[in-house]
Amino acid sequence: ILTSSQVYDFSVNITGCEFTDNNYVYNGVPMGPQCVNYGSLFNVETNIVNCTFSNNTYDGIYIATAPIGIADGGDLNLINTIIWGNDDLSHSVVFNSAGDTEFKADHNIITGEQQGIYGNPGTMNWHNVTNWDIDPDFVAPEEGNYQLSEGSWAIDRGTLDLPEGVELPEY
């Protein structure tokens, strides 16, 4: 879990990470498994690029649960990311008190597409042509293998048009 509060003008780049098979528990009480849960009082830009969020579960009392939660004005760029198979969660991304948030979603597989988003960011740049609700076809998720299978529709569907400061490894 990545959290922050009262920060000013910086970027967080989360690239090439896998957030799978999580169930968040606090003081013995199951809570929503927000793998990336970010809140700020000032401008924080979070870039989530080439990541996978899958098979995360939830057993608690919260209505709006998702692997990604953004609050209080933190901006989010979601690029080349898969949010799929989180069947116990109500949404893919949750915005809470996020009136000043700018949200950009480009070249992603997101369960429910735009309907998988809960709450209202201040500005939403949703690219209908490059965000899909389609099975990414993981190799063997039941065994913890979330690599894309050889015939996956997601292969070569990403973009290299990334936010400033985000660099991808050569391989």
XYZ file of C-alpha atoms in Angstrom:
171
model
C 0.000 0.000 0.000
C 1.318 3.383 -0.985
C -0.113 6.267 1.015
C 0.749 9.885 1.512
C -0.832 13.007 2.947
C -0.036 16.698 2.912
C 2.562 16.499 0.199
C 3.283 19.164 -2.356
C 3.987 18.988 -6.068
C 5.695 15.720 -6.811
C 5.178 12.678 -9.019
C 5.014 9.031 -8.074
C 5.806 6.600 -10.884
C 4.643 3.018 -10.455
C 5.838 1.021 -13.446
C 5.898 -2.670 -14.270
C 4.367 -3.800 -10.968
C 2.018 -6.677 -10.275
C -0.614 -6.270 -7.546
C -2.326 -9.643 -7.358
C -3.911 -11.999 -4.820
C -4.252 -9.349 -2.079
C -6.781 -8.991 0.734
C -6.134 -6.028 3.010
C -6.773 -6.580 6.734
C -6.560 -3.881 9.429
C -6.684 -4.870 13.136
C -8.111 -8.236 12.201
C -10.940 -6.697 10.169
C -10.932 -7.336 6.403
C -10.975 -4.060 4.488
C -10.855 -3.046 0.828
C -7.573 -4.081 -0.794
C -6.581 -0.779 -2.324
C -3.164 -1.684 -3.607
C -2.503 1.928 -4.572
C -4.340 4.241 -2.183
C -3.311 7.837 -2.578
C -4.569 10.965 -0.874
C -3.102 14.425 -0.851
C -4.026 17.966 -0.008
C -1.954 19.395 -2.855
C -0.926 18.408 -6.352
C 0.481 14.878 -6.494
C 0.660 13.160 -9.850
C 0.529 9.363 -9.765
C 1.578 7.550 -12.949
C 0.619 3.885 -13.036
C 2.169 2.393 -16.164
C 2.466 -1.231 -17.357
C 0.977 -2.670 -14.144
C -1.385 -5.548 -13.417
C -4.099 -5.570 -10.742
C -5.861 -8.931 -10.574
C -7.488 -11.429 -8.207
C -7.642 -9.006 -5.285
C -10.440 -9.785 -2.817
C -12.610 -7.975 -0.313
C -14.715 -9.182 2.615
C -15.534 -5.964 4.497
C -18.302 -3.408 4.846
C -17.246 -0.711 2.385
C -19.448 -0.096 -0.648
C -16.859 1.290 -3.067
C -13.841 -1.007 -3.226
C -11.122 -1.065 -5.872
C -7.428 -1.882 -6.242
C -6.756 1.837 -6.898
C -8.107 4.661 -4.724
C -7.383 8.353 -5.287
C -8.533 11.162 -2.985
C -8.255 14.857 -2.268
C -6.832 16.249 -5.488
C -4.188 13.687 -6.405
C -3.914 13.331 -10.197
C -3.828 9.888 -11.851
C -2.423 8.753 -15.197
C -3.317 5.114 -15.863
C -1.480 3.806 -18.932
C -0.864 0.305 -20.368
C -2.373 -1.234 -17.236
C -4.618 -4.250 -16.650
C -7.297 -4.190 -13.946
C -9.046 -7.536 -14.374
C -10.419 -10.440 -12.348
C -10.959 -8.565 -9.074
C -14.377 -10.192 -8.805
C -14.997 -9.403 -5.117
C -14.384 -5.682 -5.669
C -17.134 -3.301 -6.712
C -14.993 -1.126 -9.022
C -11.636 -0.822 -10.762
C -10.750 2.714 -9.585
C -12.350 4.768 -6.779
C -12.176 8.563 -6.542
C -13.072 9.864 -3.079
C -13.418 13.617 -2.483
C -11.472 14.050 -5.673
C -13.022 17.187 -7.157
C -9.708 18.652 -8.334
C -8.333 15.372 -9.643
C -7.244 14.993 -13.240
C -7.630 11.404 -14.493
C -6.148 10.154 -17.744
C -6.786 6.579 -18.876
C -5.086 5.396 -22.057
C -4.334 1.919 -23.459
C -5.720 -0.117 -20.542
C -7.807 -3.197 -19.949
C -10.286 -2.242 -17.225
C -13.173 -4.383 -16.032
C -16.326 -2.446 -16.801
C -14.388 0.200 -18.760
C -15.656 3.645 -17.681
C -18.453 2.032 -15.638
C -15.698 0.471 -13.492
C -14.798 3.951 -12.193
C -16.490 5.147 -8.974
C -16.695 8.804 -8.012
C -15.996 11.894 -10.028
C -12.561 13.229 -10.751
C -12.546 16.901 -11.692
C -11.311 16.172 -15.220
C -11.549 12.801 -16.958
C -9.577 12.088 -20.130
C -10.928 8.674 -21.078
C -9.819 7.396 -24.465
C -12.724 5.224 -25.662
C -10.724 3.746 -28.518
C -7.766 2.665 -26.351
C -9.440 1.400 -23.156
C -11.019 -2.041 -23.316
C -13.075 -4.472 -21.248
C -11.655 -7.693 -22.641
C -10.107 -10.753 -20.996
C -6.310 -10.245 -21.067
C -5.848 -14.031 -21.216
C -3.304 -14.604 -18.449
C -1.207 -17.792 -18.657
C -2.363 -19.395 -15.368
C -3.819 -16.916 -12.832
C -5.035 -19.763 -10.606
C -1.352 -20.647 -10.144
C -0.226 -17.025 -9.717
C 1.084 -16.640 -13.289
C -0.279 -13.322 -14.593
C 1.896 -13.139 -17.694
C -0.004 -12.660 -20.937
C -0.472 -15.868 -22.897
C 1.044 -16.111 -26.361
C -2.307 -15.391 -28.052
C -3.424 -12.591 -25.720
C -5.299 -9.761 -27.383
C -3.408 -7.322 -25.112
C -0.010 -7.962 -26.706
C 1.247 -4.908 -28.624
C -1.791 -2.809 -27.609
C 0.155 -0.393 -25.383
C 1.608 3.032 -26.044
C 5.007 4.628 -25.560
C 3.411 8.082 -25.189
C 4.126 8.351 -21.457
C 4.002 11.233 -18.960
C 7.181 13.257 -18.505
C 9.670 11.501 -16.228
C 8.291 7.985 -16.765
C 10.876 5.660 -18.239
C 10.411 2.001 -19.056
C 13.146 -0.628 -18.875
C 14.474 -1.910 -22.190
C 12.856 -5.346 -21.609
